mmCIF file of C-alpha atoms in Angstrom:
data_model
loop_
_atom_site.group_PDB
_atom_site.id
_atom_site.type_symbol
_atom_site.label_atom_id
_atom_site.label_comp_id
_atom_site.label_asym_id
_atom_site.label_seq_id
_atom_site.Cartn_x
_atom_site.Cartn_y
_atom_site.Cartn_z
ATOM 1 C CA MET A 1261 67.397 58.219 78.111
ATOM 2 C CA VAL A 1262 68.197 59.892 74.792
ATOM 3 C CA CYS A 1263 65.393 62.430 75.210
ATOM 4 C CA GLY A 1264 66.468 63.179 78.771
ATOM 5 C CA ARG A 1265 70.071 63.782 77.747
ATOM 6 C CA ALA A 1266 68.988 66.061 74.900
ATOM 7 C CA ASN A 1267 66.804 68.137 77.210
ATOM 8 C CA PHE A 1268 69.667 68.540 79.696
ATOM 9 C CA THR A 1269 71.907 69.770 76.875
ATOM 10 C CA ASN A 1270 69.380 72.435 75.959
ATOM 11 C CA LEU A 1271 69.038 73.507 79.599
ATOM 12 C CA SER A 1272 72.804 73.868 80.003
ATOM 13 C CA ARG A 1273 73.234 76.263 77.063
ATOM 14 C CA TYR A 1274 73.732 79.924 77.996
ATOM 15 C CA SER A 1275 73.443 81.327 74.461
ATOM 16 C CA GLN A 1276 71.931 80.506 71.072
ATOM 17 C CA LEU A 1277 75.183 81.486 69.309
ATOM 18 C CA ASN A 1278 77.537 78.766 68.150
ATOM 19 C CA GLU A 1279 81.296 78.481 68.607
ATOM 20 C CA ARG A 1280 82.092 79.856 65.153
ATOM 21 C CA THR A 1281 80.322 83.121 65.956
ATOM 22 C CA TYR A 1282 82.456 83.610 69.064
ATOM 23 C CA ARG A 1283 85.626 82.620 67.230
ATOM 24 C CA ARG A 1284 85.185 85.414 64.695
ATOM 25 C CA GLN A 1285 85.367 87.997 67.473
ATOM 26 C CA TYR A 1286 88.921 86.904 68.258
ATOM 27 C CA GLN A 1287 90.080 88.260 64.876
ATOM 28 C CA ARG A 1288 88.864 91.779 65.651
ATOM 29 C CA SER A 1289 90.731 94.591 67.351
ATOM 30 C CA PHE A 1290 89.411 95.831 70.680
ATOM 31 C CA ASN A 1291 90.861 98.366 73.114
ATOM 32 C CA PHE A 1292 90.800 96.315 76.294
ATOM 33 C CA MET A 1293 92.798 98.901 78.246
ATOM 34 C CA LYS A 1294 90.185 101.597 77.589
ATOM 35 C CA PHE A 1295 87.409 99.185 78.526
ATOM 36 C CA ASN A 1296 89.198 98.050 81.700
ATOM 37 C CA GLU A 1297 89.947 101.660 82.624
ATOM 38 C CA GLU A 1298 86.221 102.399 82.762
ATOM 39 C CA LEU A 1299 85.503 99.226 84.745
ATOM 40 C CA ILE A 1300 88.207 100.113 87.263
ATOM 41 C CA ARG A 1301 86.888 103.662 87.600
ATOM 42 C CA GLN A 1302 83.454 102.286 88.524
ATOM 43 C CA ALA A 1303 84.709 99.503 90.787
ATOM 44 C CA ILE A 1304 87.324 101.245 92.971
ATOM 45 C CA PRO A 1305 86.059 103.907 95.413
ATOM 46 C CA PRO A 1306 87.805 107.294 95.049
ATOM 47 C CA GLN A 1307 89.133 107.173 98.629
ATOM 48 C CA SER A 1308 90.892 103.818 98.197
ATOM 49 C CA GLN A 1309 94.666 103.510 98.004
ATOM 50 C CA THR A 1310 95.775 102.053 94.667
ATOM 51 C CA ILE A 1311 98.966 100.663 93.174
ATOM 52 C CA LEU A 1312 99.962 99.096 89.860
ATOM 53 C CA ALA A 1313 101.094 95.490 90.254
ATOM 54 C CA VAL A 1314 103.164 93.949 87.466
ATOM 55 C CA ASP A 1315 103.926 90.258 87.032
ATOM 56 C CA CYS A 1316 104.144 87.467 84.454
ATOM 57 C CA SER A 1317 102.532 84.045 84.221
ATOM 58 C CA PHE A 1318 103.486 80.940 82.272
ATOM 59 C CA ILE A 1319 100.926 79.540 79.818
ATOM 60 C CA PRO A 1320 101.404 75.897 78.705
ATOM 61 C CA LYS A 1321 101.331 75.706 74.906
ATOM 62 C CA SER A 1322 102.741 73.588 72.092
ATOM 63 C CA GLY A 1323 102.920 73.778 68.307
ATOM 64 C CA LYS A 1324 105.894 75.034 66.340
ATOM 65 C CA HIS A 1325 103.766 77.652 64.523
ATOM 66 C CA THR A 1326 102.416 79.234 67.724
ATOM 67 C CA TYR A 1327 103.403 82.877 68.125
ATOM 68 C CA GLY A 1328 105.747 83.612 71.013
ATOM 69 C CA LEU A 1329 106.661 80.011 71.778
ATOM 70 C CA ASP A 1330 109.871 80.067 73.803
ATOM 71 C CA TYR A 1331 111.367 78.965 77.106
ATOM 72 C CA PHE A 1332 109.864 80.861 80.046
ATOM 73 C CA TYR A 1333 110.038 80.392 83.793
ATOM 74 C CA ASN A 1334 107.185 78.289 85.154
ATOM 75 C CA GLY A 1335 106.646 79.063 88.829
ATOM 76 C CA SER A 1336 104.605 75.895 89.388
ATOM 77 C CA ALA A 1337 107.459 73.704 88.148
ATOM 78 C CA ALA A 1338 110.210 76.011 89.498
ATOM 79 C CA HIS A 1339 112.159 75.894 86.225
ATOM 80 C CA SER A 1340 111.954 77.085 82.623
ATOM 81 C CA GLU A 1341 109.660 75.273 80.195
ATOM 82 C CA LYS A 1342 108.669 75.709 76.583
ATOM 83 C CA GLY A 1343 105.405 77.560 76.272
ATOM 84 C CA LEU A 1344 104.022 81.105 76.319
ATOM 85 C CA GLU A 1345 104.244 83.948 78.815
ATOM 86 C CA ILE A 1346 101.836 86.785 79.477
ATOM 87 C CA SER A 1347 102.772 90.018 81.221
ATOM 88 C CA ALA A 1348 99.900 91.520 83.217
ATOM 89 C CA MET A 1349 99.534 94.955 84.761
ATOM 90 C CA ALA A 1350 96.769 95.206 87.326
ATOM 91 C CA VAL A 1351 95.422 98.066 89.410
ATOM 92 C CA VAL A 1352 95.139 96.868 93.011
ATOM 93 C CA ASP A 1353 92.665 98.370 95.450
ATOM 94 C CA VAL A 1354 94.916 98.207 98.528
ATOM 95 C CA THR A 1355 92.099 99.221 100.884
ATOM 96 C CA ASN A 1356 89.834 96.319 99.853
ATOM 97 C CA ASN A 1357 92.525 93.891 98.592
ATOM 98 C CA ILE A 1358 91.057 93.386 95.111
ATOM 99 C CA SER A 1359 93.001 93.544 91.837
ATOM 100 C CA TYR A 1360 91.679 94.487 88.404
ATOM 101 C CA SER A 1361 93.465 93.634 85.181
ATOM 102 C CA LEU A 1362 94.322 96.700 83.098
ATOM 103 C CA SER A 1363 96.776 95.466 80.482
ATOM 104 C CA VAL A 1364 97.773 91.978 79.312
ATOM 105 C CA GLN A 1365 100.462 91.414 76.712
ATOM 106 C CA GLN A 1366 102.124 88.290 75.432
ATOM 107 C CA THR A 1367 105.904 88.242 75.836
ATOM 108 C CA PRO A 1368 107.559 87.900 72.408
ATOM 109 C CA VAL A 1369 110.523 85.707 71.627
ATOM 110 C CA THR A 1370 113.863 87.298 72.554
ATOM 111 C CA GLN A 1371 115.293 89.015 69.491
ATOM 112 C CA LEU A 1372 118.642 90.377 68.364
ATOM 113 C CA VAL A 1373 118.607 93.971 67.106
ATOM 114 C CA LYS A 1374 121.266 95.207 64.695
ATOM 115 C CA THR A 1375 122.809 98.594 65.483
ATOM 116 C CA THR A 1376 125.419 100.584 63.596
ATOM 117 C CA SER A 1377 127.993 102.638 65.498
ATOM 118 C CA SER A 1378 129.804 105.767 64.312
ATOM 119 C CA SER A 1379 132.526 103.546 62.873
ATOM 120 C CA LYS A 1380 129.842 101.829 60.773
ATOM 121 C CA LYS A 1381 130.449 98.591 62.556
ATOM 122 C CA THR A 1382 127.263 96.548 62.825
ATOM 123 C CA GLU A 1383 126.591 94.974 66.204
ATOM 124 C CA GLN A 1384 123.816 92.714 67.466
ATOM 125 C CA LEU A 1385 122.288 93.654 70.796
ATOM 126 C CA GLU A 1386 119.933 91.305 72.597
ATOM 127 C CA MET A 1387 116.628 92.943 73.539
ATOM 128 C CA THR A 1388 115.859 91.630 77.010
ATOM 129 C CA ARG A 1389 112.359 90.940 78.230
ATOM 130 C CA ILE A 1390 112.627 93.951 80.540
ATOM 131 C CA ASN A 1391 112.492 96.073 77.356
ATOM 132 C CA ASP A 1392 109.181 94.434 76.437
ATOM 133 C CA TYR A 1393 107.746 94.987 79.915
ATOM 134 C CA LEU A 1394 108.759 98.662 79.849
ATOM 135 C CA THR A 1395 107.172 99.120 76.429
ATOM 136 C CA GLN A 1396 103.955 97.658 77.811
ATOM 137 C CA LEU A 1397 104.149 99.898 80.885
ATOM 138 C CA GLU A 1398 104.590 102.984 78.710
ATOM 139 C CA ALA A 1399 101.533 102.022 76.643
ATOM 140 C CA THR A 1400 99.528 101.398 79.837
ATOM 141 C CA CYS A 1401 100.355 104.701 81.574
ATOM 142 C CA PRO A 1402 97.684 106.815 79.779
ATOM 143 C CA TYR A 1403 94.990 104.495 81.167
ATOM 144 C CA LEU A 1404 96.190 104.497 84.776
ATOM 145 C CA PRO A 1405 93.982 106.059 87.462
ATOM 146 C CA THR A 1406 95.383 109.402 88.553
ATOM 147 C CA SER A 1407 95.839 108.060 92.087
ATOM 148 C CA VAL A 1408 98.394 105.426 91.003
ATOM 149 C CA ARG A 1409 101.994 106.504 91.603
ATOM 150 C CA HIS A 1410 103.732 103.279 92.645
ATOM 151 C CA VAL A 1411 104.594 100.262 90.479
ATOM 152 C CA VAL A 1412 105.068 97.160 92.640
ATOM 153 C CA THR A 1413 106.922 94.070 91.401
ATOM 154 C CA ASP A 1414 108.727 91.012 92.720
ATOM 155 C CA GLY A 1415 112.486 90.540 92.915
ATOM 156 C CA PHE A 1416 112.931 89.739 89.215
ATOM 157 C CA TYR A 1417 112.248 93.360 88.250
ATOM 158 C CA SER A 1418 114.739 94.808 90.767
ATOM 159 C CA LYS A 1419 117.118 95.797 87.986
ATOM 160 C CA ILE A 1420 118.438 99.208 87.040
ATOM 161 C CA LYS A 1421 116.912 99.057 83.554
ATOM 162 C CA TRP A 1422 113.419 98.517 84.991
ATOM 163 C CA VAL A 1423 113.767 101.076 87.790
ATOM 164 C CA ASP A 1424 115.166 103.715 85.410
ATOM 165 C CA GLY A 1425 112.296 103.079 83.013
ATOM 166 C CA VAL A 1426 109.707 103.424 85.772
ATOM 167 C CA LYS A 1427 111.261 106.688 86.973
ATOM 168 C CA GLN A 1428 111.335 108.079 83.423
ATOM 169 C CA LEU A 1429 107.561 107.575 83.301
ATOM 170 C CA LYS A 1430 107.307 109.691 86.494
ATOM 171 C CA LEU A 1431 106.307 106.718 88.616
ATOM 172 C CA GLU A 1432 107.937 105.162 91.677
ATOM 173 C CA ALA A 1433 109.212 101.581 91.898
ATOM 174 C CA ILE A 1434 108.652 99.224 94.827
ATOM 175 C CA GLY A 1435 110.201 95.776 94.879
ATOM 176 C CA LYS A 1436 112.225 93.180 96.709
ATOM 177 C CA LEU A 1437 116.000 92.937 97.031
ATOM 178 C CA ARG A 1438 118.272 89.947 97.408
ATOM 179 C CA ARG A 1439 119.418 89.058 100.912
ATOM 180 C CA ASP A 1440 122.978 89.819 99.825
ATOM 181 C CA ALA A 1441 122.191 93.152 98.151
ATOM 182 C CA ASN A 1442 125.135 95.548 97.846
ATOM 183 C CA LEU A 1443 124.124 98.634 99.842
ATOM 184 C CA ARG A 1444 125.891 101.571 101.480
ATOM 185 C CA TYR A 1445 124.958 103.879 104.343
ATOM 186 C CA LEU A 1446 124.791 107.531 103.301
ATOM 187 C CA TYR A 1447 127.316 109.810 104.958
ATOM 188 C CA GLN A 1448 125.545 112.379 107.143
ATOM 189 C CA GLY A 1449 128.577 114.181 108.580
ATOM 190 C CA LYS A 1450 129.947 117.610 107.754
ATOM 191 C CA TYR A 1451 132.146 118.319 104.753
ATOM 192 C CA SER A 1452 135.729 118.940 105.819
ATOM 193 C CA ARG A 1453 136.368 121.187 102.787
ATOM 194 C CA ARG A 1454 139.237 118.938 101.762
ATOM 195 C CA GLY A 1455 139.084 116.672 98.734
ATOM 196 C CA ARG A 1456 136.001 115.054 97.300
ATOM 197 C CA PRO A 1457 132.918 115.092 99.595
ATOM 198 C CA ARG A 1458 132.420 111.796 101.354
ATOM 199 C CA LYS A 1459 129.393 109.938 99.995
ATOM 200 C CA TYR A 1460 129.189 106.702 101.976
ATOM 201 C CA ALA A 1461 129.449 105.829 105.657
ATOM 202 C CA GLY A 1462 130.187 102.124 105.317
ATOM 203 C CA LYS A 1463 128.692 99.007 103.796
ATOM 204 C CA VAL A 1464 125.295 97.779 104.967
ATOM 205 C CA ASP A 1465 125.447 94.403 106.707
ATOM 206 C CA LEU A 1466 121.913 93.028 106.367
ATOM 207 C CA SER A 1467 122.526 90.560 109.169
ATOM 208 C CA ASP A 1468 123.091 93.517 111.525
ATOM 209 C CA TYR A 1469 120.028 95.746 111.835
ATOM 210 C CA SER A 1470 121.303 97.880 114.735
ATOM 211 C CA ASN A 1471 121.619 100.969 112.509
ATOM 212 C CA PHE A 1472 118.055 100.647 111.193
ATOM 213 C CA GLU A 1473 115.106 102.523 112.650
ATOM 214 C CA LEU A 1474 112.404 100.395 114.271
ATOM 215 C CA VAL A 1475 109.021 101.345 112.775
ATOM 216 C CA THR A 1476 106.520 98.915 114.257
ATOM 217 C CA GLN A 1477 105.914 95.342 115.338
ATOM 218 C CA LEU A 1478 103.798 93.530 112.755
ATOM 219 C CA ALA A 1479 103.348 90.383 114.842
ATOM 220 C CA ASP A 1480 104.709 88.845 118.024
ATOM 221 C CA ASP A 1481 107.823 87.674 116.202
ATOM 222 C CA VAL A 1482 108.030 90.091 113.215
ATOM 223 C CA ASN A 1483 109.494 93.613 113.404
ATOM 224 C CA LEU A 1484 109.672 96.222 110.673
ATOM 225 C CA TYR A 1485 112.754 98.453 110.327
ATOM 226 C CA THR A 1486 113.713 101.105 107.806
ATOM 227 C CA ALA A 1487 116.624 103.227 106.576
ATOM 228 C CA VAL A 1488 117.546 105.364 103.578
ATOM 229 C CA VAL A 1489 120.602 103.816 101.905
ATOM 230 C CA TRP A 1490 122.438 103.851 98.591
ATOM 231 C CA SER A 1491 121.944 100.905 96.219
ATOM 232 C CA ILE A 1492 125.055 100.067 94.198
ATOM 233 C CA SER A 1493 123.155 98.041 91.584
ATOM 234 C CA LEU A 1494 120.304 100.559 91.162
ATOM 235 C CA LYS A 1495 122.701 103.566 91.414
ATOM 236 C CA ARG A 1496 120.346 105.665 93.535
ATOM 237 C CA PRO A 1497 119.193 106.217 97.108
ATOM 238 C CA ILE A 1498 116.317 103.999 98.177
ATOM 239 C CA ARG A 1499 114.008 103.598 101.142
ATOM 240 C CA LEU A 1500 114.928 100.234 102.636
ATOM 241 C CA VAL A 1501 112.269 98.205 104.471
ATOM 242 C CA TYR A 1502 113.652 95.398 106.608
ATOM 243 C CA LEU A 1503 111.342 92.657 107.870
ATOM 244 C CA LEU A 1504 112.898 90.603 110.661
ATOM 245 C CA LYS A 1505 111.368 87.418 112.020
ATOM 246 C CA ASN A 1506 112.758 86.195 115.334
ATOM 247 C CA SER A 1507 112.460 82.426 115.507
ATOM 248 C CA GLY A 1508 113.441 81.975 119.127
ATOM 249 C CA SER A 1509 116.078 79.287 119.401
ATOM 250 C CA HIS A 1510 116.433 79.119 115.610
ATOM 251 C CA ALA A 1511 118.296 81.602 113.437
ATOM 252 C CA SER A 1512 116.366 84.766 112.585
ATOM 253 C CA SER A 1513 115.186 85.282 109.005
ATOM 254 C CA TYR A 1514 114.634 88.511 107.136
ATOM 255 C CA ALA A 1515 113.292 89.979 103.882
ATOM 256 C CA VAL A 1516 114.386 93.235 102.242
ATOM 257 C CA LEU A 1517 111.997 95.531 100.363
ATOM 258 C CA PHE A 1518 112.773 98.880 98.734
ATOM 259 C CA SER A 1519 111.121 101.941 97.245
ATOM 260 C CA THR A 1520 112.505 104.729 95.079
ATOM 261 C CA ASP A 1521 110.019 107.042 96.802
ATOM 262 C CA LEU A 1522 112.066 108.225 99.779
ATOM 263 C CA GLU A 1523 109.104 110.107 101.271
ATOM 264 C CA LEU A 1524 106.842 107.045 101.403
ATOM 265 C CA ASP A 1525 106.693 105.589 104.911
ATOM 266 C CA ALA A 1526 107.989 102.078 105.532
ATOM 267 C CA TYR A 1527 104.663 100.637 106.658
ATOM 268 C CA SER A 1528 102.962 101.739 103.408
ATOM 269 C CA ILE A 1529 105.736 100.096 101.398
ATOM 270 C CA TYR A 1530 105.088 96.882 103.320
ATOM 271 C CA LEU A 1531 101.319 97.142 102.692
ATOM 272 C CA TYR A 1532 101.807 97.876 98.992
ATOM 273 C CA TYR A 1533 104.144 94.948 98.495
ATOM 274 C CA LYS A 1534 101.769 92.677 100.398
ATOM 275 C CA ALA A 1535 98.877 93.857 98.176
ATOM 276 C CA ARG A 1536 100.962 92.964 95.096
ATOM 277 C CA PHE A 1537 100.099 89.299 95.622
ATOM 278 C CA GLN A 1538 96.507 90.043 94.550
ATOM 279 C CA ILE A 1539 97.730 89.796 90.958
ATOM 280 C CA GLU A 1540 98.512 86.125 91.594
ATOM 281 C CA PHE A 1541 94.806 85.560 92.245
ATOM 282 C CA LEU A 1542 94.100 87.024 88.798
ATOM 283 C CA PHE A 1543 96.244 84.330 87.201
ATOM 284 C CA ARG A 1544 94.758 81.601 89.415
ATOM 285 C CA ASP A 1545 91.132 82.572 88.765
ATOM 286 C CA GLY A 1546 91.819 83.120 85.071
ATOM 287 C CA LYS A 1547 93.250 79.626 84.676
ATOM 288 C CA GLN A 1548 90.588 77.925 86.811
ATOM 289 C CA PHE A 1549 87.430 79.748 85.744
ATOM 290 C CA THR A 1550 87.798 81.891 82.596
ATOM 291 C CA GLY A 1551 89.960 79.652 80.385
ATOM 292 C CA LEU A 1552 93.151 81.713 80.466
ATOM 293 C CA ALA A 1553 95.323 78.728 79.513
ATOM 294 C CA ASP A 1554 92.783 76.976 77.263
ATOM 295 C CA CYS A 1555 93.136 78.877 73.981
ATOM 296 C CA GLN A 1556 93.844 76.687 70.943
ATOM 297 C CA ALA A 1557 94.693 79.576 68.611
ATOM 298 C CA ARG A 1558 98.223 80.155 67.333
ATOM 299 C CA ASP A 1559 97.936 83.630 65.808
ATOM 300 C CA LEU A 1560 99.179 86.693 67.743
ATOM 301 C CA THR A 1561 95.914 88.626 67.374
ATOM 302 C CA LYS A 1562 93.719 85.746 68.496
ATOM 303 C CA LEU A 1563 95.959 84.870 71.424
ATOM 304 C CA ASP A 1564 96.030 88.505 72.539
ATOM 305 C CA PHE A 1565 92.225 88.744 72.367
ATOM 306 C CA HIS A 1566 91.860 85.536 74.344
ATOM 307 C CA PHE A 1567 94.243 86.504 77.159
ATOM 308 C CA ASN A 1568 92.697 89.957 77.538
ATOM 309 C CA SER A 1569 89.096 88.769 77.379
ATOM 310 C CA SER A 1570 89.827 86.059 79.955
ATOM 311 C CA LEU A 1571 91.084 88.514 82.570
ATOM 312 C CA THR A 1572 88.551 91.197 81.606
ATOM 313 C CA ALA A 1573 85.805 88.666 82.405
ATOM 314 C CA LEU A 1574 87.158 88.623 85.963
ATOM 315 C CA ASN A 1575 86.912 92.424 86.056
ATOM 316 C CA LEU A 1576 83.268 92.249 85.034
ATOM 317 C CA ALA A 1577 82.556 89.662 87.720
ATOM 318 C CA LYS A 1578 84.234 91.799 90.384
ATOM 319 C CA LEU A 1579 82.394 94.933 89.269
ATOM 320 C CA ASP A 1580 79.102 93.050 89.530
ATOM 321 C CA ALA A 1581 80.061 91.737 92.975
ATOM 322 C CA VAL A 1582 80.983 95.251 94.140
ATOM 323 C CA GLY A 1583 77.616 96.541 92.927
ATOM 324 C CA GLN A 1584 75.745 93.820 94.825
ATOM 325 C CA HIS A 1585 77.746 94.315 98.031
ATOM 326 C CA ASP A 1586 75.577 96.497 100.272
ATOM 327 C CA CYS A 1587 76.862 95.799 103.810
ATOM 328 C CA ASP A 1588 79.437 97.656 105.909
ATOM 329 C CA THR A 1589 82.045 94.872 105.907
ATOM 330 C CA ASN A 1590 84.784 94.723 103.282
ATOM 331 C CA LEU A 1591 83.996 92.696 100.178
ATOM 332 C CA ILE A 1592 85.764 89.324 100.049
ATOM 333 C CA PHE A 1593 85.577 88.275 96.417
ATOM 334 C CA SER A 1594 85.625 84.609 95.436
ATOM 335 C CA MET A 1595 85.362 83.698 91.766
ATOM 336 C CA ALA A 1596 84.372 80.155 92.742
ATOM 337 C CA SER A 1597 81.414 81.453 94.761
ATOM 338 C CA TYR A 1598 80.506 83.975 92.064
ATOM 339 C CA LYS A 1599 80.424 81.272 89.414
ATOM 340 C CA ARG A 1600 78.387 78.992 91.690
ATOM 341 C CA ARG A 1601 75.807 81.735 92.305
ATOM 342 C CA ALA A 1602 75.567 82.432 88.569
ATOM 343 C CA LEU A 1603 74.919 78.737 87.893
ATOM 344 C CA ASN A 1604 72.356 78.517 90.716
ATOM 345 C CA TYR A 1605 70.560 81.597 89.409
ATOM 346 C CA HIS A 1606 70.527 80.175 85.887
ATOM 347 C CA LEU A 1607 69.111 76.838 87.077
ATOM 348 C CA LEU A 1608 66.470 78.478 89.258
ATOM 349 C CA GLU A 1609 65.342 80.641 86.347
ATOM 350 C CA ARG A 1610 65.100 77.571 84.117
ATOM 351 C CA PHE A 1611 63.117 75.672 86.742
ATOM 352 C CA ILE A 1612 60.666 78.562 87.124
ATOM 353 C CA GLN A 1613 60.283 78.841 83.359
ATOM 354 C CA GLN A 1614 59.985 75.134 82.551
ATOM 355 C CA LEU A 1615 57.616 74.345 85.449
ATOM 356 C CA ASP A 1616 55.411 77.428 84.849
ATOM 357 C CA LEU A 1617 55.938 78.672 88.400
ATOM 358 C CA GLU A 1618 55.116 82.156 89.629
ATOM 359 C CA PRO A 1619 58.472 84.061 89.763
ATOM 360 C CA THR A 1620 57.388 86.572 92.414
ATOM 361 C CA LEU A 1621 56.111 83.844 94.713
ATOM 362 C CA ILE A 1622 59.284 81.789 94.359
ATOM 363 C CA LYS A 1623 61.773 84.669 94.762
ATOM 364 C CA SER A 1624 59.975 86.084 97.796
ATOM 365 C CA HIS A 1625 60.154 82.736 99.588
ATOM 366 C CA PRO A 1626 62.583 82.857 102.576
ATOM 367 C CA ASN A 1627 64.447 79.767 101.323
ATOM 368 C CA TYR A 1628 65.126 81.196 97.857
ATOM 369 C CA HIS A 1629 68.442 82.795 98.911
ATOM 370 C CA SER A 1630 69.606 79.583 100.550
ATOM 371 C CA LEU A 1631 69.180 77.860 97.176
ATOM 372 C CA TYR A 1632 70.854 80.803 95.437
ATOM 373 C CA ASP A 1633 73.901 80.528 97.754
ATOM 374 C CA TYR A 1634 73.990 76.718 97.717
ATOM 375 C CA GLY A 1635 77.557 75.444 97.345
ATOM 376 C CA THR A 1636 79.278 78.826 97.841
ATOM 377 C CA ILE A 1637 82.276 79.313 100.086
ATOM 378 C CA THR A 1638 81.402 80.544 103.579
ATOM 379 C CA ALA A 1639 83.240 83.803 104.369
#
């Protein structure tokens, strides 16, 4: 039994390097954004529509000496918890519904910055986390594909500071508004030449969509409407996208999306926001398969290397899957199936080697691919 267990341990090893060798790499600097930029260039076809999706994820962590330990919102628990947070920026192939991590940065602890006014009075201003996200976005911009013009986020980022920052970087913001958003219709009438020109034509009642333009019917019970309105909180005109679901005898429900790009059609805004959810699969696959939440380091440099290498490993897997995909149908990527195929391939290679089998004879057998795909998810 002891010999058998020892042999199985040797068979299960993927490398002759020990853990200490890998750990040393985490202390070194590496430009992950440049590396991911090249991977994305190879993986996404030039004709595909692309967006930049931005979102954060909570990482469970303890230890009073861990860098960045603070209270962050945990979506799984639906409340704030003490731990770490990473901010990820991913390029999403909208055409094929696949996201690729470009930039990952750990959110630092909220700090107070001292400023001195003209009267030499020192004040303390709190640097919000939006400032950190904008700093990351500015550092990421040089590595963006030239086709990316729209930054898509969830409702948390629908703030004037974020939208102004995105516009200053010559990008367009797409996001979600509250159901009670303060909006105004733009006045389209003629100027009477008396007094200040009229700017608004009344407040927008989001429960009354009669003044919106019907664009298309997305499903039997879901309609898509649009209008160009003025946002009081964002202090600018926006393209409003109104999704209405008629529930028959029940009260209708709706969701409100927006874009600062007034020329972008409403259906594209809907598609881009829908494609934003691909970044959630990055977090899920990273935590389930590439150890995103399993780092035991406490240092900033080591944590940063771990988070980036975890999500970059997903990029490498997707690039490999894209290269192997040779049929006309769209690629449906599953990290669980990819990992299963990698394990099956590794075991088959070990069997061939240990049993002195003829590789060509085995791999040309019609049942070889059934063993290779054993345990994968059926598309």
